[in-house]
Coordinates of C-alpha atoms in Angstrom, one line a residue:
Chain A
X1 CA 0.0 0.0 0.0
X2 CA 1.6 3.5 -0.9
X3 CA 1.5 6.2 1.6
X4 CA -1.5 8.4 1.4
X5 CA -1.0 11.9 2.2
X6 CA -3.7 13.5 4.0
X7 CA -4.6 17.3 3.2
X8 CA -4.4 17.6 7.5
X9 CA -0.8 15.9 7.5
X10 CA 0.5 18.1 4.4
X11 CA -0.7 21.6 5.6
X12 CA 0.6 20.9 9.3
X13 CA 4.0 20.1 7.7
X14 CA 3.8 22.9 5.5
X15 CA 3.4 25.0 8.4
X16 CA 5.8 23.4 11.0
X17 CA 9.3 23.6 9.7
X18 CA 10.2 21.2 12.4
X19 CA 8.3 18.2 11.2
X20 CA 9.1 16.1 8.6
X21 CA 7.8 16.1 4.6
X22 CA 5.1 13.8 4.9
X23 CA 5.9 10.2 3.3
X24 CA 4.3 9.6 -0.3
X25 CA 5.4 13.4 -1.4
X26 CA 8.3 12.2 -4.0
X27 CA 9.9 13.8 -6.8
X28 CA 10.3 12.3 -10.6
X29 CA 12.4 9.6 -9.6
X30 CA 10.0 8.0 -6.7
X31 CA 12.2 9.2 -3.6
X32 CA 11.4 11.8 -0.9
X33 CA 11.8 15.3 -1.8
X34 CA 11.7 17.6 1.1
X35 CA 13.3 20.4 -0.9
X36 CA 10.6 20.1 -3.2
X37 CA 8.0 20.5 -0.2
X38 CA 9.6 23.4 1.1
X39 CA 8.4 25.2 -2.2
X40 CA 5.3 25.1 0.0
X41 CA 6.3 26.2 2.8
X42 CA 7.8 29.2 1.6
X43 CA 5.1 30.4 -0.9
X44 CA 2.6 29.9 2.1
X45 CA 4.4 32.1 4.4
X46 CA 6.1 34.4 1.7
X47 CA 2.6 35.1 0.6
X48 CA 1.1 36.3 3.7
X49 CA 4.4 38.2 5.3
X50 CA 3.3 40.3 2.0
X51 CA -0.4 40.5 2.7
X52 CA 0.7 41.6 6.4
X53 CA 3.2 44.2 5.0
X54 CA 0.2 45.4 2.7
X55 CA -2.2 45.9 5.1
X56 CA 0.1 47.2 8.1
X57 CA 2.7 49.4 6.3
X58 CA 3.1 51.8 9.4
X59 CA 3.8 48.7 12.2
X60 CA 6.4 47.6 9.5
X61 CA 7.9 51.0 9.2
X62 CA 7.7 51.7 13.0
X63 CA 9.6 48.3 13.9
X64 CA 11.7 47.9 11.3
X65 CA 11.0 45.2 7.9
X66 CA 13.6 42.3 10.1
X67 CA 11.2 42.7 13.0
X68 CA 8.0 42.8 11.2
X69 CA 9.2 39.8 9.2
X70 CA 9.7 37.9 12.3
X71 CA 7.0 39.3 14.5
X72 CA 4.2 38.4 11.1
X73 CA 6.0 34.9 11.0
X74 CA 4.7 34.0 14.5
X75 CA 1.6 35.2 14.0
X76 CA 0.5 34.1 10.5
X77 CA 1.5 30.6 12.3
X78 CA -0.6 31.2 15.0
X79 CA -3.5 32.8 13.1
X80 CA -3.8 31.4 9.7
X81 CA -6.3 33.3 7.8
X82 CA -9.7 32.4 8.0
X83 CA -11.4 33.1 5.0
X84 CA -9.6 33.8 1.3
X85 CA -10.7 37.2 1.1
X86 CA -7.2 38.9 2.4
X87 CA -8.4 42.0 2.5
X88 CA -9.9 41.1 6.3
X89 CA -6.4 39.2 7.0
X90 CA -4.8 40.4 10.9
X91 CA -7.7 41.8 12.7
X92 CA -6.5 40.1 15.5
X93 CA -2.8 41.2 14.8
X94 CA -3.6 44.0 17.1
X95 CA -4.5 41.8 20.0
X96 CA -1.7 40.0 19.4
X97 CA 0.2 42.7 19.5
X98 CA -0.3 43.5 23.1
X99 CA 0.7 40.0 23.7
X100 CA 4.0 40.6 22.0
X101 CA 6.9 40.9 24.5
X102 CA 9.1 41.9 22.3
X103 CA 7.0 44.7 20.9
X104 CA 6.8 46.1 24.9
X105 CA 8.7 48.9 24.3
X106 CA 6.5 50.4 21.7
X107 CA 3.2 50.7 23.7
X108 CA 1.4 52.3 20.8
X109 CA 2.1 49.8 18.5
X110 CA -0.8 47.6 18.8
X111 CA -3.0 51.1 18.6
X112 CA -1.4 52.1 15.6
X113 CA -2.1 48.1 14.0
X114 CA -5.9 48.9 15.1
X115 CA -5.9 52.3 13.1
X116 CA -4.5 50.5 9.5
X117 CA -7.1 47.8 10.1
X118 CA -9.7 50.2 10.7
X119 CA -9.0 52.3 7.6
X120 CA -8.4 49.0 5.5
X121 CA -12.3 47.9 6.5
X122 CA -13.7 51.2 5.4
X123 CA -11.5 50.8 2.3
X124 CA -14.2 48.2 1.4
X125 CA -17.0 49.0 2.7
X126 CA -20.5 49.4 1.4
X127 CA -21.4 52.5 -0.8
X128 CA -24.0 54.7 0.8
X129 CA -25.5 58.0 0.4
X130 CA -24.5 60.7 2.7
X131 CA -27.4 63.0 4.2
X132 CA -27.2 66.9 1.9
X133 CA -25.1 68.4 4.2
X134 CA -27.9 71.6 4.2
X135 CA -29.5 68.5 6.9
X136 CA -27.2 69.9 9.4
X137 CA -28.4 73.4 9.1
X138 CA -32.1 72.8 10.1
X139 CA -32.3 75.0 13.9
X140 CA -33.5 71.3 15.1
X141 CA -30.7 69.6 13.9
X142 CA -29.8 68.9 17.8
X143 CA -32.7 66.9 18.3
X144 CA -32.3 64.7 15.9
X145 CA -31.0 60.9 15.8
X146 CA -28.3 59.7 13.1
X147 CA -27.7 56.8 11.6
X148 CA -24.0 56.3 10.0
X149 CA -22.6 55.2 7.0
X150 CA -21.0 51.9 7.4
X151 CA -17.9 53.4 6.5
X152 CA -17.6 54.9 10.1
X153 CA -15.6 53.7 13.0
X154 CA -13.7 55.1 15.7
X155 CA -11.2 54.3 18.2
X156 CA -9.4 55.7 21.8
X157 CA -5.8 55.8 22.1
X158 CA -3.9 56.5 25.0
X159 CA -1.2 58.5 22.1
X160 CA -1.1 60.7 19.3
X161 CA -2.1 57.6 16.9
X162 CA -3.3 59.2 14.0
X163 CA 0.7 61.3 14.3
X164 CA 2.5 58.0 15.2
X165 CA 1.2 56.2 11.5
X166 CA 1.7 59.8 9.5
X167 CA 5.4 59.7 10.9
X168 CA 6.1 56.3 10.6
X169 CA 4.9 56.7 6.5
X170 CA 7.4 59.4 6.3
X171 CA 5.6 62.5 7.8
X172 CA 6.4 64.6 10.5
X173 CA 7.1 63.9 14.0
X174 CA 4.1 63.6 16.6
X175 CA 3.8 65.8 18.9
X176 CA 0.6 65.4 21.4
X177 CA -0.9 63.0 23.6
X178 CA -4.4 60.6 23.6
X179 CA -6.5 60.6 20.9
X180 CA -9.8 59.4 19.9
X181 CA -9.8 59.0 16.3
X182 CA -13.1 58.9 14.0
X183 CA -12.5 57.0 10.5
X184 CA -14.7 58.7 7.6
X185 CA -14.6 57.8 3.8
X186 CA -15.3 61.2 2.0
X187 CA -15.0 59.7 -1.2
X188 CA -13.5 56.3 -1.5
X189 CA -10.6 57.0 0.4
X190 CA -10.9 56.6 4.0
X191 CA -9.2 59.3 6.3
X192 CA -8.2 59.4 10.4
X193 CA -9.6 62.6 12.2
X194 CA -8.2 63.2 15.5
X195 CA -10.2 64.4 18.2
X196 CA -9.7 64.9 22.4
X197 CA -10.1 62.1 24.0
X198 CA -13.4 61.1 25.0
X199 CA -15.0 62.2 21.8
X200 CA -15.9 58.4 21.1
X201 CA -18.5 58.5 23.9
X202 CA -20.4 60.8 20.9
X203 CA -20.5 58.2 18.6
X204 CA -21.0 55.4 20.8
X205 CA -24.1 57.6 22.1
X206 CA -25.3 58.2 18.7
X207 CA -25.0 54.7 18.0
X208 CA -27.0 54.1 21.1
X209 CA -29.9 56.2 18.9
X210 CA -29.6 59.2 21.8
X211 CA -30.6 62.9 19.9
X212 CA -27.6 64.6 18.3
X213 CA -28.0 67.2 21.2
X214 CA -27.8 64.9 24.4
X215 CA -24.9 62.8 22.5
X216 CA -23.0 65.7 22.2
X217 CA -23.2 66.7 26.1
X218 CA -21.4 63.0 26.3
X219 CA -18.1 64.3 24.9
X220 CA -15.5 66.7 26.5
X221 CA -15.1 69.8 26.8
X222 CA -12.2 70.4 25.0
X223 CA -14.1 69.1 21.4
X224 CA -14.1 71.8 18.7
X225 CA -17.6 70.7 18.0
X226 CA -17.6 72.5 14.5
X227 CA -14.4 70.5 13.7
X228 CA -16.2 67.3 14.7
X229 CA -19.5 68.2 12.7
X230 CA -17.6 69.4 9.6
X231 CA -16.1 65.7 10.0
X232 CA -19.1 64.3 9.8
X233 CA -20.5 66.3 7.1
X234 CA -17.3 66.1 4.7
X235 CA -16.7 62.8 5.7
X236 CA -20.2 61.0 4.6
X237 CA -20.0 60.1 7.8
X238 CA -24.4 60.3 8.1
X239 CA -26.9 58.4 6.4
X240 CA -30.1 59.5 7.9
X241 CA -31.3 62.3 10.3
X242 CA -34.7 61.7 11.9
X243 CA -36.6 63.5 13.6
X244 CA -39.5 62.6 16.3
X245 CA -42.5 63.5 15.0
X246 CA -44.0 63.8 18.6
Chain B
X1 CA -30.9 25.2 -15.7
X2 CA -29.5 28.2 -18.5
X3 CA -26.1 27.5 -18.5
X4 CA -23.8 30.6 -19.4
X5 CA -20.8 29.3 -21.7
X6 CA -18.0 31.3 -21.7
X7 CA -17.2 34.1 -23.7
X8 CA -13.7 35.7 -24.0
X9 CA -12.5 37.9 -27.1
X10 CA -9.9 35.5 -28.5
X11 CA -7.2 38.5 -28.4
X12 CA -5.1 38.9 -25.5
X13 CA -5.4 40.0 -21.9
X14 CA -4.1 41.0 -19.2
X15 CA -4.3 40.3 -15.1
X16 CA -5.7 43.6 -13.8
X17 CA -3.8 45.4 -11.4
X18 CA -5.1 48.7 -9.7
X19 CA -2.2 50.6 -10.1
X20 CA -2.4 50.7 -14.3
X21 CA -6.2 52.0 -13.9
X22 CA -6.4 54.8 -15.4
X23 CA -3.6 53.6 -18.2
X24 CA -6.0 50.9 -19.6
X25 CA -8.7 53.3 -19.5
X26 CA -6.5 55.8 -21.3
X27 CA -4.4 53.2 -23.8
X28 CA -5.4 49.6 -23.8
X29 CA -3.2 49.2 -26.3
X30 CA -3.7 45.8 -27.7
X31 CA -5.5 44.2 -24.9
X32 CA -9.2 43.2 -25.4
X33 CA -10.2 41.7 -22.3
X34 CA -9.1 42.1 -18.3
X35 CA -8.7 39.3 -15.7
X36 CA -9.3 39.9 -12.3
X37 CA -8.5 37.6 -8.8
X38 CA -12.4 37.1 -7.4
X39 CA -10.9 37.5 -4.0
X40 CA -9.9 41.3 -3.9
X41 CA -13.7 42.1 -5.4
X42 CA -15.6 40.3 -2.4
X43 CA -15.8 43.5 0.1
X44 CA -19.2 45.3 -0.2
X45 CA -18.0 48.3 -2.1
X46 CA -15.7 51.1 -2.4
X47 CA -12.5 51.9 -4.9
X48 CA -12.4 48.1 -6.2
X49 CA -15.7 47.5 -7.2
X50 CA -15.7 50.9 -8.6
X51 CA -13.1 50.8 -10.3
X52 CA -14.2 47.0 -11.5
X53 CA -17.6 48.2 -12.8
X54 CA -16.1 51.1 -14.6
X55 CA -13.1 48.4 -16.5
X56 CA -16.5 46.3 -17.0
X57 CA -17.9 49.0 -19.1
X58 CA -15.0 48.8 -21.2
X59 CA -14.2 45.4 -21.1
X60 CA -14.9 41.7 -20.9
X61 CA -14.0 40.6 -17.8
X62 CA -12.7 36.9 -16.8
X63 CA -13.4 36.4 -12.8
X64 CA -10.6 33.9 -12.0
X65 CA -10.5 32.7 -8.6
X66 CA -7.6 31.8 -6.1
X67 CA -9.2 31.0 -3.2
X68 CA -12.5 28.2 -3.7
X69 CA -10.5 25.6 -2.8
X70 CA -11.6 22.9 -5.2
X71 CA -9.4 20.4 -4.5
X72 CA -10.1 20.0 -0.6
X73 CA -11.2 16.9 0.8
X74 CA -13.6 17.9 2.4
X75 CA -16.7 20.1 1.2
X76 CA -16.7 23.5 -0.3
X77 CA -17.0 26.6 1.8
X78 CA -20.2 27.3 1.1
X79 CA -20.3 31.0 2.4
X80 CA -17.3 31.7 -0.1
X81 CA -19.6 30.0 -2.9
X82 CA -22.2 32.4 -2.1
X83 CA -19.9 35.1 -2.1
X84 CA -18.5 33.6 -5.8
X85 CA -22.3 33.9 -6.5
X86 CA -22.9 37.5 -5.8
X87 CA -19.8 38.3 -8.0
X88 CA -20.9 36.3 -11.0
X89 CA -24.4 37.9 -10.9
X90 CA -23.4 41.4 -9.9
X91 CA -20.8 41.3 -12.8
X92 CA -21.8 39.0 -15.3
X93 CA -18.2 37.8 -16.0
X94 CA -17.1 36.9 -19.7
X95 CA -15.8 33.8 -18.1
X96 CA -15.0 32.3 -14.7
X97 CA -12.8 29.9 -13.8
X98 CA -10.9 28.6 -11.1
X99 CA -8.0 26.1 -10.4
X100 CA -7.0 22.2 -9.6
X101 CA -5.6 22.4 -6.3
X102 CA -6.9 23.4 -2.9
X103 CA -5.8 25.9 0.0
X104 CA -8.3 25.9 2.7
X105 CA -8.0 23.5 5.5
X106 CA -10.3 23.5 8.9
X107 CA -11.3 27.0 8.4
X108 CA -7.7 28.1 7.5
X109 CA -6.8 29.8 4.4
X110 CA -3.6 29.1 3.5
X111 CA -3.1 31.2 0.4
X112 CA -1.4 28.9 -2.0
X113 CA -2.5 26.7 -4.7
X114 CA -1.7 23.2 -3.1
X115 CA -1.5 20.0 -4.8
X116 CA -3.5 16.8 -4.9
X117 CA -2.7 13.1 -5.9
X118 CA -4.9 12.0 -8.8
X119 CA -6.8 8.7 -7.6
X120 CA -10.3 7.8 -8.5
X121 CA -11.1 8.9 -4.8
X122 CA -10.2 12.5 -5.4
X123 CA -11.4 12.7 -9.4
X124 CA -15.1 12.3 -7.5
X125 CA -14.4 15.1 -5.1
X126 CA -13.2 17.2 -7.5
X127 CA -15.8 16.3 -9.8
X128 CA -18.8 16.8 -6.9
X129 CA -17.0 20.4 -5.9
X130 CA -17.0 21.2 -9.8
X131 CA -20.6 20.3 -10.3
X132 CA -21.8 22.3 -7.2
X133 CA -19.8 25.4 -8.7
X134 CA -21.6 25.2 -12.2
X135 CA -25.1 24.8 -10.7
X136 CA -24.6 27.0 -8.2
X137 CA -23.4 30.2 -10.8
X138 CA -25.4 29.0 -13.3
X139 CA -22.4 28.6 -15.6
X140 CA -20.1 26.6 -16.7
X141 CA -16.1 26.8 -15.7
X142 CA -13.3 26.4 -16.7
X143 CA -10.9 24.3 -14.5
X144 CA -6.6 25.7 -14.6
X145 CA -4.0 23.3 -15.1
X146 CA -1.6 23.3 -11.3
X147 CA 2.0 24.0 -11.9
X148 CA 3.8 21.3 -9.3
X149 CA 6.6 20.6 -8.0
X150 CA 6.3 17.3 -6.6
X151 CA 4.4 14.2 -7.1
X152 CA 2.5 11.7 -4.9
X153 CA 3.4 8.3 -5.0
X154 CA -0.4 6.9 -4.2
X155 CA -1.7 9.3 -7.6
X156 CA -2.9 6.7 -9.9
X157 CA -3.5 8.6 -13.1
X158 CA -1.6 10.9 -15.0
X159 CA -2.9 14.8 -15.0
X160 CA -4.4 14.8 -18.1
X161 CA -6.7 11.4 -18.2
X162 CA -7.4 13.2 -14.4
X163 CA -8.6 16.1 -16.2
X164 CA -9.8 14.6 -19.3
X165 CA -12.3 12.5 -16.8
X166 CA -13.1 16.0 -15.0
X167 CA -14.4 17.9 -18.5
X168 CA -16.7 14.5 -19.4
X169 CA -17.7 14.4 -15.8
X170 CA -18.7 17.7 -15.3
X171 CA -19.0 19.6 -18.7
X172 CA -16.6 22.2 -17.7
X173 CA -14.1 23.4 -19.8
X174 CA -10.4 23.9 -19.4
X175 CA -7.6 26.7 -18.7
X176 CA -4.7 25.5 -19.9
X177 CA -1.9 27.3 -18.1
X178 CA 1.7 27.1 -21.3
X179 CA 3.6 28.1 -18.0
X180 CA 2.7 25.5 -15.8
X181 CA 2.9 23.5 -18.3
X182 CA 6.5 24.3 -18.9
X183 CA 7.1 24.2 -15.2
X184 CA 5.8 21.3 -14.4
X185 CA 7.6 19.6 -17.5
X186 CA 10.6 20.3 -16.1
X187 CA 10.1 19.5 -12.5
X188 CA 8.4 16.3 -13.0
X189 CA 10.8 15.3 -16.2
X190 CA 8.2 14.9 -18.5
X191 CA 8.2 16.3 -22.3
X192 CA 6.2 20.1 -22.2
X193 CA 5.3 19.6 -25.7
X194 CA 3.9 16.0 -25.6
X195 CA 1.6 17.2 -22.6
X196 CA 0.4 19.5 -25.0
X197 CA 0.1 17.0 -27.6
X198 CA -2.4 14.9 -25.2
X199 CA -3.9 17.7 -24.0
X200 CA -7.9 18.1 -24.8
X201 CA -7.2 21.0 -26.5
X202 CA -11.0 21.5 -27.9
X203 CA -11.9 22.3 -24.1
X204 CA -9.7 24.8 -23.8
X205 CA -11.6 28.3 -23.3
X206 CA -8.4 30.6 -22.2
X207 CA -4.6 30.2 -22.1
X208 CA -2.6 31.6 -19.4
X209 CA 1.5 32.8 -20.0
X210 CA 3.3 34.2 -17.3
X211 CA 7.4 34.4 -15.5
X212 CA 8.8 31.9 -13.8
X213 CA 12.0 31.7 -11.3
X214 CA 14.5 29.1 -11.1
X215 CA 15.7 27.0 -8.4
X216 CA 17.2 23.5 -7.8
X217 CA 15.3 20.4 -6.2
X218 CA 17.2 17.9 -3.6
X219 CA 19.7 16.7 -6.3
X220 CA 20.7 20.1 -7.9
X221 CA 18.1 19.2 -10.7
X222 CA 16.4 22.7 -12.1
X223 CA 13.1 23.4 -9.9
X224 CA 11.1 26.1 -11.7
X225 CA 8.9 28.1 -9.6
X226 CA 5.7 29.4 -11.3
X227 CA 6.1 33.0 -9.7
X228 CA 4.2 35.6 -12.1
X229 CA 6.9 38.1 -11.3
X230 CA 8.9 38.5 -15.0
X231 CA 8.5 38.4 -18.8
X232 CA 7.5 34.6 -20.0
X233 CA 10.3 32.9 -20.4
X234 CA 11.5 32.1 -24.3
X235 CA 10.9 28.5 -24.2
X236 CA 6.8 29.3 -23.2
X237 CA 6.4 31.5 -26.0
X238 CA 7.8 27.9 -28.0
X239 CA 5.8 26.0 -26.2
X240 CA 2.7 28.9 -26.3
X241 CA 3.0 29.0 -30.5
X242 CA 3.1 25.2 -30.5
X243 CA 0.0 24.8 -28.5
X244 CA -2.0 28.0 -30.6
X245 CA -1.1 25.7 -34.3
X246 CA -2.2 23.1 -32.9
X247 CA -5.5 24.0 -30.8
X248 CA -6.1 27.0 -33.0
X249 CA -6.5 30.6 -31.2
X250 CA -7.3 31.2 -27.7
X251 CA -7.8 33.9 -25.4
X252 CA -5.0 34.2 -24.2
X253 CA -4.1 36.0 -20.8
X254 CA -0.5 37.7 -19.4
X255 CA -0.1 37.2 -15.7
X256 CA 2.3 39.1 -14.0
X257 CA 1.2 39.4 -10.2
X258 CA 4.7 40.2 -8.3
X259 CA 6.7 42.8 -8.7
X260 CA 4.5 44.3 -10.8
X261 CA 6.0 46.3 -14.0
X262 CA 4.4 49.4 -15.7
X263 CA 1.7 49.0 -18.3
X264 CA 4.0 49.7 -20.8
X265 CA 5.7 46.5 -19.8
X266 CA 3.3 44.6 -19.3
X267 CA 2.0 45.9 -23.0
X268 CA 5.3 44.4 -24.6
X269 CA 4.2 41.4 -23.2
X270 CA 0.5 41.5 -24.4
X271 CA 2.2 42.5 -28.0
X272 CA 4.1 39.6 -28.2
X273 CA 1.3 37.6 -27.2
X274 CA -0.8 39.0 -30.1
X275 CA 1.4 38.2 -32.5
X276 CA 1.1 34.6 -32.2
X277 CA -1.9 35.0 -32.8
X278 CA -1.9 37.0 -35.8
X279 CA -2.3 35.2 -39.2
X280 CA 1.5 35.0 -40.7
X281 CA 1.5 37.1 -43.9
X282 CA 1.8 35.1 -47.1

């Protein structure tokens, strides 16, 4: 009976450097041919160190392409993607970011993994149909509820996160402390918008279906609340306003 | 059930890339028709699928996927079928096809296209995914010969009575990559242009030609890697205007997916393609 290799057996040896070329893999002449299986084993991991690099160009640049190669090594080993479509590949990188001990000394870095992902899902999100931004100027505007474009996230950082990725992809130096960022698409480019921390209570509050008005009151004092609404409004951020007809 | 047969220019085309957008919208050149990866068009919208529908008022489009998985043991995922689904209706593809080989294993994706013995065991898998593909789109599909690097002493049948019994089975029709073919020739130490020779070329619906690289195998034997990341090497264009006099013209596709070159490059490429396929002047 000649060997049978199993798909299970051939991708955990694909994957494991340490364990053997299963036996039945042969080249033309019948005999083992681990060299020949290692074509796998690179193009598996070669291929995804590239979709990592791809998708988190400002963790690579902050740590350094040695680093990053050996730090996406681990985890693509760890966290093989779970579906083909690589364009949602390492939204757990993050997470396992903070787990990273050799990362330690770069406290931000898992924040700054959590912004590229972030921007990279809006990247693909679903088209929608911003509110007319002449919405904004009805005197009742405050009362209203909003519903967002499913291009819209946001995120708290304990740093200047939005800084830390310009610098790292060659812009200037940070300066600044925590941010809450909001992630719009105006167009089909997505964009980071920096705001005092605490402005994410807003959005979770409006997400929460509470009146523009009483949302706002869950922010901080510091918010240039024009800033934050011009964001909205240039950023397609709204869908809908509605109003109670009471 | 309608079955949608597939429908190519027989010129040549290229694998589309986002960054040569707006120079294929501004000077094809001499391609005809775009291939794209179904993979990168699955989000729900934005530049990709923008950019797609605008190419796909231009162009015929051939949806070639990398990531189905058609050669797993077990069954096919069938949330990325749907997804297949949704692409194939919201584009109405010139042609779809996909390849022999598998890369999804217990919910992992594992981004490469990895090989399978040929036994009567996995001709009926393959077969059973292949049929559930077609009814499921509607369409038939073509199935891409793998490029390999190894063999597997239990396979039972040679590649081409494998695939031979898959077009019979199933009714789908072939992509017959000159490259792998090449590759594989070499690796395995078989004759390129006697595969062709067997080859059922009358199912043949598209031709692929890309780059290879070139290593050495566990005895300092040449071990071509099918790479996409240069110009087609000189013996594939032999091997390419062998396989066009005897199977007649084909659409015919330039993949270059690493290291990507400028459309002008990329256009040389697509040049010498079309001359192949040009009738030679008396």
């Amino acid at each position: 009976m000649k060997p049978q290799v199993s798909q299970s057996a051939f991708i955990q040896a694909a994957m494991n450097p340490d364990l053997e070329t299963p036996r039945g893999i042969v080249g033309p002449d019948g005999m083992p041919a681990p060299k020949r299986f290692s074509v796998y084993r690179n193009n598996i991991i070669v291929s995804l160190k590239e979709a990592m690099n791809d998708g988190f160009p400002a963790v690579a640049s902050l740590v350094g392409e040695p680093f990053f190669a050996a730090m996406s090594d681990i985890y693509i080993r760890q966290n093989p993607p779970k579906s083909p479509i690589l364009a949602l590949f390492g939204a757990d990188f993050p997470e396992f970011i903070t787990k990273f001990e050799p990362a330690a000394s770069l406290p931000y870095l898992a924040d700054v993994a959590r912004l590229e992902f972030a921007l990279r899902l809006a990247y693909h999100c679903a088209d929608t149909t911003p509110v007319d931004p002449q919405a904004f100027a009805n005197a009742n505007v405050f009362s209203a509820t909003l519903s967002f474009a499913p291009t819209v996230s946001a995120l708290r950082s304990d740093y200047p996160v939005t800084q830390i990725r310009v610098a790292a992809l060659g812009g200037p130096q940070p300066t600044g402390g925590a941010e809450d960022v909001l992630i719009t698409r105006p167009d089909l480019d997505p964009i980071a918008t920096a705001f005092p921390n605490g402005t994410v209570a807003i959005i979770d509050a409006l997400q929460a279906g509470l009146p523009f008005g009483e949302a706002i009151e869950a922010g901080p004092d510091a918010l240039d609340l024009p800033a934050f609404i011009g964001t909205l409004i240039s950023g397609g951020a709204i869908t809908k306003l509605e109003y109670d007809n009471v | 059930m309608m079955r949608r047969i597939n429908s190519l220019p027989k010129g040549v085309g290229v694998g589309y890339k986002p960054q040569h957008f707006s120079d294929i919208l501004n000077d094809p050149a001499p391609v005809t028709w775009l291939e794209i990866h179904a993979e990168n068009y699955m989000g729900a919208g934005g530049r990709p699928l923008a950019q797609l529908r605008a190419l796909s008022d231009k162009f015929p489009i051939s949806v070639h996927g990398v990531g189905l998985s058609i050669g797993s043991e077990g069954r096919l995922d069938p949330d990325h079928l749907a997804r297949l689904k949704h692409l194939n209706t919201w584009l109405e593809p010139a042609s779809f096809s996909e390849h022999l080989a598998w890369s999804t294993h217990d919910m992992g994706f594992y981004n490469d296209l990895l090989p399978l013995p040929y036994t009567e065991t996995t001709l009926k898998t393959v077969c059973d995914h292949i049929d559930e593909v077609q009814d499921s789109l509607g369409r038939q599909m073509l199935l891409e010969n793998p490029s390999s690097y190894l063999a597997f002493s239990e396979s039972s049948m040679d590649e081409i009575s494998f695939l031979r019994e898959v077009t019979t089975r199933t009714g789908c029709g072939l992509l017959l990559d000159v490259n792998n073919v090449f590759v594989s020739a070499t690796n395995l130490q078989m004759d390129a242009r006697a595969y062709i020779d067997a080859f059922p070329l009358d199912k043949v619906g598209e031709i692929h030609l890309g780059g290879h690289d070139e290593d050495e195998d566990d005895h300092g034997a040449p071990l071509l890697i099918d790479s996409h990341g240069r110009e087609v090497a000189d013996p594939v264009w032999t091997l390419y205007a062998h396989t066009i006099e005897k199977g007649g013209v084909k659409p015919t596709l330039i993949e270059w997916d690493t290291d990507v070159p400028d459309w002008s490059v990329l256009v040389d490429e697509a040049k010498r393609a079309v001359a192949h396929l040009s009738p030679v002047p008396a």
